[in-house]
Tab-separated table of C-alpha atoms in Angstrom:
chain	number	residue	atom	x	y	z
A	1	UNK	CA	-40.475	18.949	1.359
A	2	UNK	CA	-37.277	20.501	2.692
A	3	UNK	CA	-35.716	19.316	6.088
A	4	UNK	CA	-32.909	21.039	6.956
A	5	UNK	CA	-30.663	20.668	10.027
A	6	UNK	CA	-28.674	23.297	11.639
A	7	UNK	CA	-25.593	23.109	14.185
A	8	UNK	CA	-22.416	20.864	15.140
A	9	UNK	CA	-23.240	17.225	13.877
A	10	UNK	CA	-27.138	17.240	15.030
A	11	UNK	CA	-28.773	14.316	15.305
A	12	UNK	CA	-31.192	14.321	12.615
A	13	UNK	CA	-31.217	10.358	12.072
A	14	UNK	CA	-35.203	10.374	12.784
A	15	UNK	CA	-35.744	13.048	9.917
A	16	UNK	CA	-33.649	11.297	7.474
A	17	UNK	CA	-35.375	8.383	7.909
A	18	UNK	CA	-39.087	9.488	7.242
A	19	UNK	CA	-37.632	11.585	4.673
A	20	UNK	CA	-36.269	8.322	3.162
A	21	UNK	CA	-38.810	6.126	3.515
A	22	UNK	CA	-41.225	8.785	2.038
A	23	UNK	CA	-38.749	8.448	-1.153
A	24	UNK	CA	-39.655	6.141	-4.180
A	25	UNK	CA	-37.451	3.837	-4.465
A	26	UNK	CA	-36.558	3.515	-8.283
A	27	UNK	CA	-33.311	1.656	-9.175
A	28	UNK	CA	-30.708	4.259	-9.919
A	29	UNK	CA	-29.334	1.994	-13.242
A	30	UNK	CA	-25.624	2.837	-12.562
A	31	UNK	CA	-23.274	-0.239	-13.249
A	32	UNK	CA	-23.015	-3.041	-10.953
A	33	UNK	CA	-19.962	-3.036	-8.341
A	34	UNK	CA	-16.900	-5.089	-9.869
A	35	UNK	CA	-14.421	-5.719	-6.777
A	36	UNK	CA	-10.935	-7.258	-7.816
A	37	UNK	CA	-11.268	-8.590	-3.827
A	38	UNK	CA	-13.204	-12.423	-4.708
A	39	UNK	CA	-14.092	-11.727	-0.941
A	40	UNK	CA	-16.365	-8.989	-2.267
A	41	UNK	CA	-17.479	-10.605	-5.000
A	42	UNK	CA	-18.896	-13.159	-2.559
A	43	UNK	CA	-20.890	-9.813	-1.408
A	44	UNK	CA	-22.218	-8.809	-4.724
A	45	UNK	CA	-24.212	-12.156	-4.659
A	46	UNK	CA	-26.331	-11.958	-1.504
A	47	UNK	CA	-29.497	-11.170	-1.051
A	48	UNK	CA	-30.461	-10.129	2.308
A	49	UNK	CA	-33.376	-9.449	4.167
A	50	UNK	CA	-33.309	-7.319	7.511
A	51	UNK	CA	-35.639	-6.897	10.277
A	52	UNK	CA	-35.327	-4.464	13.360
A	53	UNK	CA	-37.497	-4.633	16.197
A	54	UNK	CA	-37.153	-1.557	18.553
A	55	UNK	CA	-38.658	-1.122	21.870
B	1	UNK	CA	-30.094	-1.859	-13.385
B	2	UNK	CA	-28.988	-2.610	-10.199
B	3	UNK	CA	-29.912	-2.825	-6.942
B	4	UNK	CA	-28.304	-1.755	-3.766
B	5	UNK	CA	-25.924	-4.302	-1.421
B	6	UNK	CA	-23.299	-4.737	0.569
B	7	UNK	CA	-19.665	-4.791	-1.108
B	8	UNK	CA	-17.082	-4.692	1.953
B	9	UNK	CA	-17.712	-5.516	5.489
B	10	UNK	CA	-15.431	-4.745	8.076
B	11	UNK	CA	-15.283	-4.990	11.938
B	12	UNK	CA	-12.888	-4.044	14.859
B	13	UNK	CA	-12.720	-5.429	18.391
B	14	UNK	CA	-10.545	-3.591	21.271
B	15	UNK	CA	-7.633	-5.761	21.917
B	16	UNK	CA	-8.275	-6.090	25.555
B	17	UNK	CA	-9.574	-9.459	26.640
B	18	UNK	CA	-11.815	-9.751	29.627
B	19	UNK	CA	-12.831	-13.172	30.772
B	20	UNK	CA	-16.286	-14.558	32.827
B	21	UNK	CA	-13.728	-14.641	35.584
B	22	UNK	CA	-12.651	-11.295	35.679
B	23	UNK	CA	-15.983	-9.549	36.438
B	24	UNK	CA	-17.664	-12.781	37.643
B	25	UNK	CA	-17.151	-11.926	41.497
B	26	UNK	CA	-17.484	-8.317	41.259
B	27	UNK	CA	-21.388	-9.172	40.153
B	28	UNK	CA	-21.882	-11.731	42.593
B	29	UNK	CA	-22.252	-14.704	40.445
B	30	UNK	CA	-19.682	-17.185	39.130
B	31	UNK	CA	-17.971	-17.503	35.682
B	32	UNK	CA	-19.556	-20.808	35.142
B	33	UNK	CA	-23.108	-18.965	36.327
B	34	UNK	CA	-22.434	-16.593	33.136
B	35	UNK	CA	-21.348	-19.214	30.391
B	36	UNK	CA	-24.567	-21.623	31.347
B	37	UNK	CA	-26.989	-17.966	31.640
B	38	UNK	CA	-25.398	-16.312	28.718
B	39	UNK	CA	-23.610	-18.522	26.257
B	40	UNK	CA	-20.661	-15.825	26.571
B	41	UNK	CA	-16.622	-16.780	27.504
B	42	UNK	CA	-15.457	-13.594	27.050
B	43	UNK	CA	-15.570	-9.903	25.864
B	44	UNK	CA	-13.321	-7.296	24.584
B	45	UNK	CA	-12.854	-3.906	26.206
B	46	UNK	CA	-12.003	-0.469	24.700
B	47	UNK	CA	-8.630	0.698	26.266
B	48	UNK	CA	-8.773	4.141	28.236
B	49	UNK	CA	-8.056	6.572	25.226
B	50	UNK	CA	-10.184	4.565	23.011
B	51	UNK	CA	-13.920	6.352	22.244
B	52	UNK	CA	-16.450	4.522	19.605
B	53	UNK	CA	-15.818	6.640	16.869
B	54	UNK	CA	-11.765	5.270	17.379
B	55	UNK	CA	-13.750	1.499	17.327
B	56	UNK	CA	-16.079	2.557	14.111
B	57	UNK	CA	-13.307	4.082	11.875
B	58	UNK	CA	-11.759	1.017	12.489
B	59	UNK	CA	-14.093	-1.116	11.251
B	60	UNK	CA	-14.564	1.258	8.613
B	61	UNK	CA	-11.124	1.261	6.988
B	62	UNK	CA	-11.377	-2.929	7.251
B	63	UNK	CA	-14.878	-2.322	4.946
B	64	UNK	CA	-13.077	0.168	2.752
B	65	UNK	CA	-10.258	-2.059	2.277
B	66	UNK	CA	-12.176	-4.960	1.305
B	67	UNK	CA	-14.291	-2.836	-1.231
B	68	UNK	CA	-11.741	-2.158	-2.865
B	69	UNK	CA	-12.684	1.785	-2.368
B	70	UNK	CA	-11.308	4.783	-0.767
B	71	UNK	CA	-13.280	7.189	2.188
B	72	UNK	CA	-13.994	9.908	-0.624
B	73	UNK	CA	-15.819	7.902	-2.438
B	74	UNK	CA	-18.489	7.968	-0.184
B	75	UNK	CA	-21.758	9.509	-0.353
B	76	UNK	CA	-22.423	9.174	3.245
B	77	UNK	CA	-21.462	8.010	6.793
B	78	UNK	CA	-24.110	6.710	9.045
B	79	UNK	CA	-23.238	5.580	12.876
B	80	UNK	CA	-25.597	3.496	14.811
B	81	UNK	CA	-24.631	3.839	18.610
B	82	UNK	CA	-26.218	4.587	21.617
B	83	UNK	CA	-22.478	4.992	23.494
B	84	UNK	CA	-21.456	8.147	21.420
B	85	UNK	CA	-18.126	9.857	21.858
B	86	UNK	CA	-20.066	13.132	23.232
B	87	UNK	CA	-23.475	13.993	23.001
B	88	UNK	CA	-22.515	16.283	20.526
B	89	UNK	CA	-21.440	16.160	17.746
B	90	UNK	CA	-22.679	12.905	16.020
B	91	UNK	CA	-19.969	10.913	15.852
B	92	UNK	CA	-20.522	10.171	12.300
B	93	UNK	CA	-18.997	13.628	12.153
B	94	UNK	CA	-15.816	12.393	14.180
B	95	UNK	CA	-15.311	9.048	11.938
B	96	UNK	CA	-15.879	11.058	8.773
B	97	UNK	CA	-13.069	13.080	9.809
B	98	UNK	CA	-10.855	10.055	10.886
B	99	UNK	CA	-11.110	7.921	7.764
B	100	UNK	CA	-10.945	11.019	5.472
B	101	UNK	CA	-14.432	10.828	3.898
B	102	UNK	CA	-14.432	14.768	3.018
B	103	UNK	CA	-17.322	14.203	0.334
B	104	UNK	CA	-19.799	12.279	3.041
B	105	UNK	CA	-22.803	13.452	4.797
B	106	UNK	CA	-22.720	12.133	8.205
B	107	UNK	CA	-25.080	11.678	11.026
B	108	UNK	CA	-25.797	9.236	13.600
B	109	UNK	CA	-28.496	6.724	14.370
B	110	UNK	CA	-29.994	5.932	17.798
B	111	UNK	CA	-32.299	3.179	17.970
B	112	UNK	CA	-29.726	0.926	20.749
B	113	UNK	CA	-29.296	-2.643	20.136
B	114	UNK	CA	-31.197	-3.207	16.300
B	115	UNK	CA	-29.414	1.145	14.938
B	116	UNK	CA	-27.362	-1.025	12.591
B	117	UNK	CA	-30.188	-2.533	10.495
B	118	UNK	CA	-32.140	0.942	11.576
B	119	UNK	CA	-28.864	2.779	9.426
B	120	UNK	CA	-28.566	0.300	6.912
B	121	UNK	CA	-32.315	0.341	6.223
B	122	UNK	CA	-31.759	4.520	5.632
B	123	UNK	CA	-28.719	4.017	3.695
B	124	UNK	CA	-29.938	1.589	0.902
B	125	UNK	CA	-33.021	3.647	0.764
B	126	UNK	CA	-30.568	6.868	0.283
B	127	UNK	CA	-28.373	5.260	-2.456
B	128	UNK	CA	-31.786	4.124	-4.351
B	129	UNK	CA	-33.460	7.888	-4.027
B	130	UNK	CA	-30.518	8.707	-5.938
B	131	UNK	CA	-30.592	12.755	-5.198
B	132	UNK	CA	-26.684	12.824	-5.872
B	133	UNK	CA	-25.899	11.103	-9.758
B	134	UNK	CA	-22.605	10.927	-8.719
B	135	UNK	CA	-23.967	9.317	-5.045
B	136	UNK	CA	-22.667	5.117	-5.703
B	137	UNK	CA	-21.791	4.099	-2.037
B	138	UNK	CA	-22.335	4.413	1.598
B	139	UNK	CA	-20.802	3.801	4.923
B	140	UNK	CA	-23.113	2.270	7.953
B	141	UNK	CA	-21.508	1.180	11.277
B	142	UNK	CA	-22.471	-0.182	14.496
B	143	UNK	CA	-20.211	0.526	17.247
B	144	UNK	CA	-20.772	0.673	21.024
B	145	UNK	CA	-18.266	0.914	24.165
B	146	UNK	CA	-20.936	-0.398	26.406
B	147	UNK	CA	-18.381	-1.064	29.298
B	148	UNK	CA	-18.536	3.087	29.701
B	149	UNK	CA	-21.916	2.646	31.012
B	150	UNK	CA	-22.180	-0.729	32.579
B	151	UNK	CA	-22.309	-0.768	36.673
B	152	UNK	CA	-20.036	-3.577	37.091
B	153	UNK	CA	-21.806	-5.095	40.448
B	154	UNK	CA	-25.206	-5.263	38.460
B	155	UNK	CA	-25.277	-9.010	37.293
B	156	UNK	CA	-28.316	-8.101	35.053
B	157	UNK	CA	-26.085	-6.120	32.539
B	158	UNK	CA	-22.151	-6.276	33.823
B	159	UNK	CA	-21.633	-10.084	32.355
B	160	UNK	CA	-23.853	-8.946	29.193
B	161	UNK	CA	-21.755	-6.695	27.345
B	162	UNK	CA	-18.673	-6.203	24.807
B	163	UNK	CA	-17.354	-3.349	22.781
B	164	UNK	CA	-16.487	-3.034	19.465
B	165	UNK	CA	-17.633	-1.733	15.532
B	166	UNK	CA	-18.610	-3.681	12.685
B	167	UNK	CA	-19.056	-1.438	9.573
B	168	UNK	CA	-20.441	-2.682	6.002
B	169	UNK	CA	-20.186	-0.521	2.349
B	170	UNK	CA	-23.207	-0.323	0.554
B	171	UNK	CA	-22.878	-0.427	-3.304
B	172	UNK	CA	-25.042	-1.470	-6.514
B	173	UNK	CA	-25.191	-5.058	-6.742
B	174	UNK	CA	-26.972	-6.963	-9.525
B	175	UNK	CA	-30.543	-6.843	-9.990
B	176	UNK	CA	-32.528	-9.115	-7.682
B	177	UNK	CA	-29.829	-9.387	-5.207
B	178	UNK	CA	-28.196	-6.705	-2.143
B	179	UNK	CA	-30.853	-5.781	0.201
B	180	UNK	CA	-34.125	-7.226	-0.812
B	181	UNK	CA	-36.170	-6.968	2.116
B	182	UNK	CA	-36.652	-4.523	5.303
B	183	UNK	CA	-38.680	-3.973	8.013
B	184	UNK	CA	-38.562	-1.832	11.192
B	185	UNK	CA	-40.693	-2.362	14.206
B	186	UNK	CA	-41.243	-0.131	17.076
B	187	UNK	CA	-42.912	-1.139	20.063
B	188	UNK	CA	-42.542	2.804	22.269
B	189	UNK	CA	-44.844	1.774	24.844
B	190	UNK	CA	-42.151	-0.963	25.858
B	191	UNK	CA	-39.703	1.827	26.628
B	192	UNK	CA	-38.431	1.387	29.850
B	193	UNK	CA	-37.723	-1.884	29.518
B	194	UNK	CA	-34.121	-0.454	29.429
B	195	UNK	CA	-32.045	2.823	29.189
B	196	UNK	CA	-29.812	5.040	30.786
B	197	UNK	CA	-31.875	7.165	32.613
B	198	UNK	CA	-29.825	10.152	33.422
B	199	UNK	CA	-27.706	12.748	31.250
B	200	UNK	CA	-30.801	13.618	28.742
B	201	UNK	CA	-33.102	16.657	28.910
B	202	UNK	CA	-35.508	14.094	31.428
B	203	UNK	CA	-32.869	13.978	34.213
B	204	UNK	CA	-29.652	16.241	33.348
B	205	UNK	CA	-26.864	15.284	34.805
B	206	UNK	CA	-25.684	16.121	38.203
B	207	UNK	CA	-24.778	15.332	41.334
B	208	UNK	CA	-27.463	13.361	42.626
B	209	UNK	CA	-27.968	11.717	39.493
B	210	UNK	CA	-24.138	10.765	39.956
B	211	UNK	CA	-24.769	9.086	43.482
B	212	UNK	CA	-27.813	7.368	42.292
B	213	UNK	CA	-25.907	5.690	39.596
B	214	UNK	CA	-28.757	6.552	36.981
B	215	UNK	CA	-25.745	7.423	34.306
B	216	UNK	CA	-25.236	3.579	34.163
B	217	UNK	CA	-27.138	1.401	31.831
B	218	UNK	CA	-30.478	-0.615	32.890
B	219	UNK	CA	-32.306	-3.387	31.917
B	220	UNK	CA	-35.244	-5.309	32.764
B	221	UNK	CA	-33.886	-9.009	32.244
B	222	UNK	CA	-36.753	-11.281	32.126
B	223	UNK	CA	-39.457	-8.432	30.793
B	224	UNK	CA	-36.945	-7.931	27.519
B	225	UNK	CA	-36.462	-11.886	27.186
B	226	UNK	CA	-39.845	-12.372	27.276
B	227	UNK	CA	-40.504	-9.399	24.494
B	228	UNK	CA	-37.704	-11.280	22.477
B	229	UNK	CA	-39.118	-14.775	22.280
B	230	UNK	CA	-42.531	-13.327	20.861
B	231	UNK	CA	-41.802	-10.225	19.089
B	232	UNK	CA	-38.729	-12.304	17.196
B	233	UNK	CA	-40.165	-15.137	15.448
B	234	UNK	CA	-43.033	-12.583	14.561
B	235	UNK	CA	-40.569	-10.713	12.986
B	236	UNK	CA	-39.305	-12.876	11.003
B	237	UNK	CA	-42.206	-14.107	9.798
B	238	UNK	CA	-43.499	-10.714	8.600
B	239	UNK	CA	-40.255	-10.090	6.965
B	240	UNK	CA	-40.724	-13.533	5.038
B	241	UNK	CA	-44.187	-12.794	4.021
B	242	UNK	CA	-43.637	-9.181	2.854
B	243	UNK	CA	-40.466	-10.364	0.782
B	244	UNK	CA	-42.602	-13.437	-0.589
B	245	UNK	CA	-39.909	-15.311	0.223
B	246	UNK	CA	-40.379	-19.417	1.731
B	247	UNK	CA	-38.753	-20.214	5.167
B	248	UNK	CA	-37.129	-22.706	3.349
B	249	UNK	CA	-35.024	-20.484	0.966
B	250	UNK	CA	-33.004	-18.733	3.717
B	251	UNK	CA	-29.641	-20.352	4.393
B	252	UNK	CA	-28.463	-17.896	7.516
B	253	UNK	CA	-29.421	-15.953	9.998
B	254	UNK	CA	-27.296	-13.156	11.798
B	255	UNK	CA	-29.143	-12.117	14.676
B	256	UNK	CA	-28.163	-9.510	17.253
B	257	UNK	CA	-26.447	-11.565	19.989
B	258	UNK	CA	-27.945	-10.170	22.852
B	259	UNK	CA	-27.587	-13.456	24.956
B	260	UNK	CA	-26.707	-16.937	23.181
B	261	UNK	CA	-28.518	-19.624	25.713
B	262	UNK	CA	-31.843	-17.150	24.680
B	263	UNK	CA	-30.848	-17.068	20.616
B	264	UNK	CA	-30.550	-21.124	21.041
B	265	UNK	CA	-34.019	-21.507	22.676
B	266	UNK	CA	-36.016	-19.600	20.163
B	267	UNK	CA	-34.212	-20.639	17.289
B	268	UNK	CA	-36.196	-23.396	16.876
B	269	UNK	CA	-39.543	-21.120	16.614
B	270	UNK	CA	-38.132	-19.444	14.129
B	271	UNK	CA	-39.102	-22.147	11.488
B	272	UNK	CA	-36.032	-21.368	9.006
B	273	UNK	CA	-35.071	-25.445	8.487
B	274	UNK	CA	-32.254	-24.746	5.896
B	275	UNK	CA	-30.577	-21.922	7.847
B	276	UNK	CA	-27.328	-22.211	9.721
B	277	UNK	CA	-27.272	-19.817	13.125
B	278	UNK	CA	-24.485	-17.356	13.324
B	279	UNK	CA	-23.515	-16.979	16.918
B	280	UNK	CA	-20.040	-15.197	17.705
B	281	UNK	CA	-21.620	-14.190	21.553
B	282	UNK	CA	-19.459	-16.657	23.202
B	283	UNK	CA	-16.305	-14.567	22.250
B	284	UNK	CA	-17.584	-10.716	22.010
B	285	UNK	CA	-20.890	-11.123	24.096
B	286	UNK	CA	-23.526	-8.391	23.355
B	287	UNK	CA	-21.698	-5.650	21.434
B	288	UNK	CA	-24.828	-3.254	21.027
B	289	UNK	CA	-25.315	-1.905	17.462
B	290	UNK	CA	-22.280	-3.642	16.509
B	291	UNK	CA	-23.245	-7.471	16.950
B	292	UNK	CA	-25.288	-8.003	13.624
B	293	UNK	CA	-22.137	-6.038	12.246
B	294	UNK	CA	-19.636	-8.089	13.524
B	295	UNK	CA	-20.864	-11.247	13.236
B	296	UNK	CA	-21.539	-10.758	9.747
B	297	UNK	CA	-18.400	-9.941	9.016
B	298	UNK	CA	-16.677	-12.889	11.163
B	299	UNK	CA	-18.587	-15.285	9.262
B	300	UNK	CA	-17.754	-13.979	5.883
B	301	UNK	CA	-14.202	-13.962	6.320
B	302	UNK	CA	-14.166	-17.744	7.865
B	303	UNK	CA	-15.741	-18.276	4.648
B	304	UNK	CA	-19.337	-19.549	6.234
B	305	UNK	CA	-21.343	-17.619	3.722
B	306	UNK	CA	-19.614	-17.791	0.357
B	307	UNK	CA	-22.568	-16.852	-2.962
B	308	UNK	CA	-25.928	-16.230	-3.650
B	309	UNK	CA	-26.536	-16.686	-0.370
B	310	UNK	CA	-29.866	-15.719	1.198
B	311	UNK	CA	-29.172	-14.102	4.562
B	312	UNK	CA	-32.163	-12.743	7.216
B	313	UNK	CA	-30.412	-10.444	10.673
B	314	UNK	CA	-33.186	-9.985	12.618
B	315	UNK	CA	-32.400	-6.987	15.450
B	316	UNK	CA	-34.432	-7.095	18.649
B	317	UNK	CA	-33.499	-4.077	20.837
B	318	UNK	CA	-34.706	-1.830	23.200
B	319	UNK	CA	-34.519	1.937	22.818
């Protein structure tokens, strides 16, 4: 399937979306992100979980 | 193999201070009446030639900096606001431009007060398709400039709100870690709980719109608490089952901090006995799409979060 949005910045968020949930979701196997920042590295070592509720 | 996380978080708050006692008269209550309601002390404001793709890029450059990373490295920008500069263009398009991410798709995200875990849900899932090989990161922000749209005598919303951006850089991570876990939840027939009912194709904008003050922002107070304190700790629970993970295991939760005497009182439904609450309401109230954003990012730089930590930001919102 081909979406395709036309015009100045569109909104095509709701598109997207199906279009990426509709995606498999293999791992891509490209290296894991090194950061020299230990901040980041803090990053690299969650795990997160995320829930949206929309009304 | 890896998986796909967050490697840089960022956030950006307008340096304009406005206390309960500022705008504490002008809704009829009293500053006191909004700290004991609320759980907020204060908000910040966007200055006149401030819009919210000024607050995002922002809070973008902060992400980028701590990534370690430069704008054209990234695959894509995503925006999560329902205060955009202009109805059109997104205003991914206008941050792309600011923070010189030439190589980026861009578009934005409307789902109000939960678009930030609505654009970071789309942008792990994007980096995982993997359509572009050379595709490694991603840009998702929250930003809102609620006080555009507020009606300052309306003590329902005026004492509410903040403005500002909070911005995160999705990256591989190691295998078994980053984002583990989604889940989005609509409830449409709970619509009008709140929204801005004029300037769409339902009710253009015009004069009478204009004296009828339907371009500012509504809510329905008690109706969204009450869909809050049920639809939230069902969330969570969901969330928990489909990622097979026990209650016990998480050690923080970020929630959108749409009111913080209403976060307290359900927290303990939540059943999450390990987890510490992230709250940052009491000094940037309700900043939209941006509160999971920024408060994430507050925390992690005091150092509350530190590794291999087990985080759940649960988004209620209204849209």
């Amino acid at each position: 399937m081909l979406l395709a949005g036309f015009g100045g910045g569109m909104n095509i968020g709701a598109a997207l979306l199906r279009w990426a949930l509709d995606r498999p979701t293999e791992p891509l196997g490209i290296p894991a992100f090194q950061a020299d920042d230990p901040a980041a590295e803090h990053l690299a070592s969650w795990g997160l979980l995320s829930a949206a509720t929309l009304h | 193999m890896s998986a796909i996380g967050i490697v840089g978080t960022g956030s950006y708050v307008p340096e304009n201070v406005i206390s309960n006692e500022e705008i504490a008269a002008g809704a009829g209550v009293t500053a006191d009446w909004i700290r004991d309601k609320t759980g907020i002390g204060q908000r910040h404001r966007a200055a006149d030639h401030e819009a919210t793709s000024d607050l995002a890029a922002e809070a973008a450059r902060r992400a980028l900096r701590q990534a370690g990373l430069s704008a054209d490295q990234l695959a894509f920008v995503v925006v999560a606001t329902s205060t955009p500069d202009h109805p059109q263009p997104a205003t991914a398009s206008i941050v792309q431009h600011l923070i010189g991410a030439g190589r980026a798709a861009a578009f934005d995200v409307n789902a109000v007060c939960s678009g930030f875990l609505y654009g970071l849900t789309v942008g792990a899932q994007l980096l995982r398709a993997g359509t572009e090989p050379s595709a490694r990161y991603g840009l998702v922000v929250g930003a809102d400039i609620y006080s555009r749209i507020l009606d300052y005598s309306d003590r329902r919303t005026a004492v509410l709100f903040g403005d500002g951006a909070g911005a995160v850089v999705l990256g591989p991570v190691p295998t078994g870690l980053g984002v583990i876990e989604t889940a989005l939840v609509g409830h449409g027939d709970q619509h009008r709980l709140i929204g801005v009912p004029a300037g769409g194709s339902r009710a253009p904008a015009s004069q009478r719109t204009l004296a009828a003050g339907e371009h500012f922002f509504r809510m329905e107070g008690r109706a969204v608490r009450e869909f809050v304190q049920e639809a939230l700790p069902k969330a969570v629970s969901s969330l928990l089952d489909r990622a097979g993970m026990p209650a016990d295991q998480v050690q923080h939760f970020v929630p959108h901090q749409a009111n913080g005497v209403m976060l307290n009182e359900v927290w303990p439904d939540l059943g999450l006995p390990n987890a510490s609450l992230h709250l940052t309401v009491d000094q940037h109230a309700n900043t939209g799409a941006a509160s999971v954003a920024v408060t994430l990012d507050t925390v992690h730089r005091q150092g509350a979060l530190g590794r291999a930590t087990w985080c759940c930001w649960p988004a209620s919102a209204a849209g």
